[in-house]
Amino acid sequence: MLVNMKDLLRDAQKGGYAVGSFSVANMEMVRGVIAAAEEAKAPIILQIAEVRLNHSPLALIGPLMVAAAKEAKVPVAVHLDHGTTLGCIGQALDLGFTSVMFDGSHLPLEENIRITKEVVAMAKPFGAAVEAEIGCVGGSEDGSEDIAMRCTDPKQAERFAAETGVDALAVAIGNAHGNYKDTPHLRFDILEAIRDCTNIPLVLHGGTGILPEEFVRCYKTGIKKINIATATFDAVERSVRESYTAGAIKGYYDLHCAEIRGAYENAKKHIAIFATGGHA
Ligand code: 13P
């Protein structure tokens, strides 16, 4: 069933777990992720980032994501990841997304607050949740840029949360998008300080490559939404490659099934680490 992200994250706060937010690019990934969630009886979030819409246009993939969420046997929120333009955010809301992110992390704080407030006002008539970001998560969502990492200042986070009224706040604590060059070690001192002064669900971007024990510490320290993108795409690609190598692809539908399987295995693994199973 299609649900609001606010409700998912509030339940995760009460239940002491995190919800995986899986990036998808086509129907096969949507189906693989939902199959894993249904099997584990886990709520999940399906997301797509604005920068990916040149490959998967929102007018096509958006209705597919919303329809798949409505059909699912578990609660599914549908989220626009890293929205950068108000036009795209408005389109996602019109299509029935139950959550949108405005990413103004590269802007001066005042401007990030001003535009985020506009997005909160836009989302309100739809009853949709809003996520925003302060500090800078490293890398970039599509690997096209190498944005330098800048950890979130807890005092700024406190002010940002109070002034904007966002439902979820993405933080930078040593995390980065894409595959890490070295094993990342997150700044739990900063995360604790942000949690203590904001009291809203926090979001961890750059989930690919974070150690399982660090994920666990994250969801015990206020992180309630964890974004996984690169790991999904890599798992799908690997599953297809292994199937070809094994001679298991005899025609198009074997390829189709290998894609679904890759997305399913990746989501299953992360749902288990995030302790989301059984909370649907
Ligand atoms: P990864 O690609 O590192 O998993 O990051 C996902 C993400 O944060 C999307 O917003």
Short mmCIF file of C-alpha atoms and ligand atoms in Angstrom, two decimals:
data_model
loop_
_atom_site.label_atom_id
_atom_site.label_comp_id
_atom_site.label_asym_id
_atom_site.label_seq_id
_atom_site.Cartn_x
_atom_site.Cartn_y
_atom_site.Cartn_z
CA MET A 1 0.00 0.00 0.00
CA LEU A 2 1.12 3.53 -0.73
CA VAL A 3 1.88 5.37 2.51
CA ASN A 4 3.26 8.69 3.64
CA MET A 5 6.95 8.72 4.47
CA LYS A 6 6.25 10.63 7.69
CA ASP A 7 4.30 7.67 9.04
CA LEU A 8 6.99 5.16 8.07
CA LEU A 9 9.70 7.18 9.78
CA ARG A 10 7.62 7.85 12.88
CA ASP A 11 7.01 4.11 13.25
CA ALA A 12 10.75 3.49 12.75
CA GLN A 13 11.52 5.97 15.54
CA LYS A 14 9.17 4.13 17.89
CA GLY A 15 10.31 0.68 16.79
CA GLY A 16 14.08 1.30 16.88
CA TYR A 17 14.94 0.40 13.28
CA ALA A 18 15.57 2.20 9.96
CA VAL A 19 13.73 2.04 6.65
CA GLY A 20 15.69 1.38 3.45
CA SER A 21 15.13 3.87 0.64
CA PHE A 22 16.08 2.07 -2.55
CA SER A 23 16.82 3.89 -5.79
CA VAL A 24 15.18 2.33 -8.83
CA ALA A 25 15.51 2.95 -12.55
CA ASN A 26 13.05 0.54 -14.15
CA MET A 27 10.20 -1.86 -13.48
CA GLU A 28 12.52 -4.81 -12.80
CA MET A 29 14.22 -2.97 -9.92
CA VAL A 30 10.86 -1.85 -8.52
CA ARG A 31 9.62 -5.45 -8.57
CA GLY A 32 12.81 -6.87 -7.02
CA VAL A 33 12.81 -4.38 -4.14
CA ILE A 34 9.11 -4.89 -3.41
CA ALA A 35 9.48 -8.69 -3.53
CA ALA A 36 12.22 -8.49 -0.87
CA ALA A 37 10.09 -6.17 1.28
CA GLU A 38 7.04 -8.40 1.02
CA GLU A 39 9.04 -11.49 1.89
CA ALA A 40 10.53 -9.80 4.98
CA LYS A 41 7.23 -8.02 5.86
CA ALA A 42 9.17 -4.77 5.84
CA PRO A 43 8.03 -1.24 5.03
CA ILE A 44 10.23 0.39 2.39
CA ILE A 45 10.74 3.53 0.35
CA LEU A 46 11.14 3.58 -3.45
CA GLN A 47 13.07 6.59 -4.70
CA ILE A 48 14.51 8.16 -7.80
CA ALA A 49 16.82 11.17 -7.95
CA GLU A 50 16.15 14.14 -10.23
CA VAL A 51 19.57 13.67 -11.87
CA ARG A 52 18.52 10.16 -13.02
CA LEU A 53 15.41 11.33 -14.84
CA ASN A 54 17.25 11.72 -18.14
CA HIS A 55 17.43 7.90 -18.19
CA SER A 56 14.05 7.19 -16.56
CA PRO A 57 11.67 10.10 -17.25
CA LEU A 58 9.52 11.02 -14.26
CA ALA A 59 6.31 10.98 -16.31
CA LEU A 60 6.96 7.27 -17.04
CA ILE A 61 8.71 5.88 -13.97
CA GLY A 62 6.73 8.00 -11.47
CA PRO A 63 3.31 6.43 -12.19
CA LEU A 64 4.96 2.99 -12.24
CA MET A 65 6.46 3.54 -8.76
CA VAL A 66 3.17 4.84 -7.36
CA ALA A 67 1.18 1.96 -8.90
CA ALA A 68 3.66 -0.63 -7.59
CA ALA A 69 3.43 0.90 -4.10
CA LYS A 70 -0.38 0.74 -4.20
CA GLU A 71 -0.27 -2.93 -5.26
CA ALA A 72 2.32 -3.96 -2.65
CA LYS A 73 1.32 -6.03 0.37
CA VAL A 74 3.59 -3.91 2.60
CA PRO A 75 3.68 -0.13 3.28
CA VAL A 76 5.68 1.65 0.56
CA ALA A 77 6.44 5.38 0.39
CA VAL A 78 7.42 6.89 -2.97
CA HIS A 79 10.09 9.57 -2.78
CA LEU A 80 11.81 12.06 -5.09
CA ASP A 81 15.49 11.97 -4.13
CA HIS A 82 17.73 15.07 -4.47
CA GLY A 83 15.12 17.35 -5.98
CA THR A 84 16.90 20.46 -7.16
CA THR A 85 14.19 22.29 -9.14
CA LEU A 86 10.76 23.31 -7.91
CA GLY A 87 9.32 22.20 -11.27
CA CYS A 88 10.44 18.62 -10.78
CA ILE A 89 9.33 18.59 -7.13
CA GLY A 90 5.88 19.87 -8.20
CA GLN A 91 5.64 17.19 -10.89
CA ALA A 92 6.46 14.44 -8.37
CA LEU A 93 3.78 15.76 -6.00
CA ASP A 94 1.23 15.87 -8.82
CA LEU A 95 2.06 12.25 -9.68
CA GLY A 96 1.26 11.16 -6.13
CA PHE A 97 4.74 10.84 -4.60
CA THR A 98 4.29 10.78 -0.83
CA SER A 99 7.63 12.44 -0.15
CA VAL A 100 10.03 14.85 -1.85
CA MET A 101 13.55 15.95 -1.07
CA PHE A 102 14.82 19.43 -1.73
CA ASP A 103 18.62 19.39 -1.77
CA GLY A 104 19.92 22.87 -1.06
CA SER A 105 23.01 21.60 0.72
CA HIS A 106 25.32 23.51 -1.65
CA LEU A 107 23.51 26.81 -0.99
CA PRO A 108 24.23 29.31 1.78
CA LEU A 109 22.23 28.31 4.89
CA GLU A 110 19.74 31.22 4.64
CA GLU A 111 18.90 30.34 1.06
CA ASN A 112 18.62 26.63 1.81
CA ILE A 113 16.16 27.52 4.61
CA ARG A 114 14.16 29.88 2.37
CA ILE A 115 13.69 27.43 -0.52
CA THR A 116 13.11 24.46 1.79
CA LYS A 117 10.26 26.40 3.42
CA GLU A 118 8.77 26.96 -0.04
CA VAL A 119 8.94 23.22 -0.71
CA VAL A 120 7.29 22.47 2.66
CA ALA A 121 4.45 24.83 1.65
CA MET A 122 4.18 23.15 -1.78
CA ALA A 123 3.99 19.66 -0.23
CA LYS A 124 1.42 20.56 2.42
CA PRO A 125 -1.76 20.42 0.25
CA PHE A 126 -0.65 16.96 -0.93
CA GLY A 127 0.02 15.75 2.62
CA ALA A 128 3.48 14.72 1.40
CA ALA A 129 6.62 14.61 3.53
CA VAL A 130 9.67 16.79 2.88
CA GLU A 131 13.33 15.87 3.35
CA ALA A 132 16.14 18.41 3.16
CA GLU A 133 19.91 18.34 3.65
CA ILE A 134 22.50 20.42 5.40
CA GLY A 135 26.21 19.90 5.44
CA CYS A 136 27.58 18.23 2.30
CA VAL A 137 27.44 14.50 1.64
CA GLY A 138 30.48 13.71 -0.51
CA GLY A 139 30.48 12.56 -4.15
CA SER A 140 27.31 13.08 -6.19
CA GLU A 141 24.22 11.01 -6.78
CA ASP A 142 25.16 10.04 -10.34
CA GLY A 143 28.93 10.01 -9.91
CA SER A 144 29.33 12.99 -12.26
CA GLU A 145 30.93 15.26 -9.65
CA ASP A 146 33.22 14.78 -6.71
CA ILE A 147 31.61 17.11 -4.19
CA ALA A 148 33.80 17.62 -1.12
CA MET A 149 32.39 16.32 2.12
CA ARG A 150 31.49 18.85 4.83
CA CYS A 151 30.06 17.52 8.09
CA THR A 152 26.77 18.96 9.33
CA ASP A 153 27.04 21.54 12.09
CA PRO A 154 24.60 20.40 14.84
CA LYS A 155 23.69 23.98 15.77
CA GLN A 156 22.81 24.74 12.14
CA ALA A 157 20.79 21.52 12.02
CA GLU A 158 18.83 22.61 15.08
CA ARG A 159 18.01 25.97 13.54
CA PHE A 160 17.25 24.44 10.13
CA ALA A 161 14.83 21.86 11.55
CA ALA A 162 13.03 24.43 13.72
CA GLU A 163 12.67 27.05 10.99
CA THR A 164 11.74 24.83 8.05
CA GLY A 165 9.51 22.23 9.71
CA VAL A 166 10.88 19.44 7.49
CA ASP A 167 9.89 15.85 8.24
CA ALA A 168 13.35 14.34 7.74
CA LEU A 169 16.84 15.77 7.63
CA ALA A 170 19.77 14.35 5.66
CA VAL A 171 23.07 14.73 7.48
CA ALA A 172 26.71 14.64 6.47
CA ILE A 173 28.77 12.64 8.96
CA GLY A 174 31.54 11.29 6.75
CA ASN A 175 29.21 9.58 4.27
CA ALA A 176 29.48 9.95 0.48
CA HIS A 177 27.58 8.83 -2.61
CA GLY A 178 28.98 6.07 -4.80
CA ASN A 179 31.53 3.37 -3.97
CA TYR A 180 33.95 4.49 -1.25
CA LYS A 181 37.67 4.42 -2.03
CA ASP A 182 38.44 3.48 1.60
CA THR A 183 36.19 1.98 4.25
CA PRO A 184 34.19 4.90 5.64
CA HIS A 185 34.06 5.56 9.36
CA LEU A 186 31.19 7.75 10.34
CA ARG A 187 31.30 10.57 12.90
CA PHE A 188 28.93 9.26 15.54
CA ASP A 189 29.84 12.13 17.87
CA ILE A 190 28.34 14.54 15.32
CA LEU A 191 25.34 12.30 14.69
CA GLU A 192 24.56 12.13 18.42
CA ALA A 193 24.78 15.90 18.73
CA ILE A 194 22.42 16.39 15.74
CA ARG A 195 19.96 13.84 17.10
CA ASP A 196 19.94 15.47 20.52
CA CYS A 197 19.21 18.95 19.22
CA THR A 198 16.77 18.21 16.37
CA ASN A 199 14.58 15.31 17.47
CA ILE A 200 13.41 14.59 13.89
CA PRO A 201 14.10 11.46 11.82
CA LEU A 202 17.56 11.74 10.27
CA VAL A 203 18.57 10.40 6.87
CA LEU A 204 21.82 8.71 5.86
CA HIS A 205 22.75 9.18 2.20
CA GLY A 206 25.58 7.26 0.57
CA GLY A 207 24.58 3.91 2.06
CA THR A 208 26.59 1.83 -0.41
CA GLY A 209 29.72 0.46 1.26
CA ILE A 210 28.94 1.41 4.87
CA LEU A 211 29.83 -1.44 7.23
CA PRO A 212 26.87 -3.38 8.68
CA GLU A 213 27.88 -2.53 12.26
CA GLU A 214 27.98 1.17 11.38
CA PHE A 215 24.48 0.92 9.88
CA VAL A 216 23.27 -0.62 13.12
CA ARG A 217 24.87 2.14 15.17
CA CYS A 218 23.26 4.68 12.82
CA TYR A 219 19.72 3.46 13.30
CA LYS A 220 20.29 3.32 17.04
CA THR A 221 21.43 6.96 16.90
CA GLY A 222 18.55 8.66 15.11
CA ILE A 223 19.01 7.61 11.46
CA LYS A 224 15.60 6.39 10.31
CA LYS A 225 15.95 6.43 6.50
CA ILE A 226 18.96 4.95 4.72
CA ASN A 227 19.49 5.60 1.01
CA ILE A 228 20.90 2.83 -1.13
CA ALA A 229 21.53 3.57 -4.81
CA THR A 230 24.88 2.38 -6.19
CA ALA A 231 24.59 -1.00 -4.44
CA THR A 232 21.26 -1.61 -6.20
CA PHE A 233 22.61 -0.76 -9.64
CA ASP A 234 25.79 -2.80 -9.03
CA ALA A 235 23.80 -5.80 -7.77
CA VAL A 236 21.55 -5.75 -10.83
CA GLU A 237 24.47 -5.48 -13.20
CA ARG A 238 26.38 -8.25 -11.38
CA SER A 239 23.38 -10.57 -11.40
CA VAL A 240 23.00 -10.12 -15.17
CA ARG A 241 26.73 -10.62 -15.77
CA GLU A 242 26.86 -13.78 -13.61
CA SER A 243 23.82 -15.18 -15.37
CA TYR A 244 25.46 -14.64 -18.76
CA THR A 245 28.70 -16.23 -17.52
CA ALA A 246 26.75 -19.23 -16.24
CA GLY A 247 25.03 -19.55 -19.62
CA ALA A 248 21.68 -19.01 -17.89
CA ILE A 249 20.47 -16.30 -20.25
CA LYS A 250 18.87 -17.90 -23.27
CA GLY A 251 16.57 -15.04 -24.15
CA TYR A 252 15.20 -11.67 -23.06
CA TYR A 253 13.08 -12.92 -20.16
CA ASP A 254 16.05 -14.62 -18.50
CA LEU A 255 17.71 -11.20 -18.55
CA HIS A 256 14.58 -9.61 -17.11
CA CYS A 257 14.50 -12.17 -14.26
CA ALA A 258 18.23 -11.71 -13.56
CA GLU A 259 17.62 -7.97 -13.08
CA ILE A 260 14.75 -8.54 -10.68
CA ARG A 261 16.87 -11.06 -8.76
CA GLY A 262 19.77 -8.61 -8.39
CA ALA A 263 17.52 -5.88 -6.99
CA TYR A 264 15.79 -8.40 -4.71
CA GLU A 265 19.05 -9.80 -3.24
CA ASN A 266 20.41 -6.33 -2.53
CA ALA A 267 17.21 -5.11 -0.87
CA LYS A 268 16.92 -8.32 1.15
CA LYS A 269 20.44 -7.92 2.52
CA HIS A 270 19.90 -4.30 3.55
CA ILE A 271 16.43 -4.88 5.04
CA ALA A 272 18.03 -7.50 7.32
CA ILE A 273 20.83 -5.15 8.42
CA PHE A 274 18.39 -2.28 9.07
CA ALA A 275 16.14 -4.59 11.18
CA THR A 276 13.08 -3.49 9.18
CA GLY A 277 11.66 -7.01 8.76
CA GLY A 278 8.39 -7.81 10.53
CA HIS A 279 7.43 -4.13 10.91
CA ALA A 280 5.00 -3.98 7.97
P1 13P B 1 24.82 5.41 -2.72
O1 13P B 1 24.80 5.47 -4.21
O2 13P B 1 26.18 5.60 -2.14
O3 13P B 1 24.16 4.19 -2.18
O4 13P B 1 23.98 6.67 -2.20
C1 13P B 1 22.61 6.65 -2.30
C2 13P B 1 22.02 7.96 -1.96
O5 13P B 1 22.34 8.56 -0.98
C3 13P B 1 21.00 8.48 -2.86
O6 13P B 1 20.55 9.72 -2.46
#
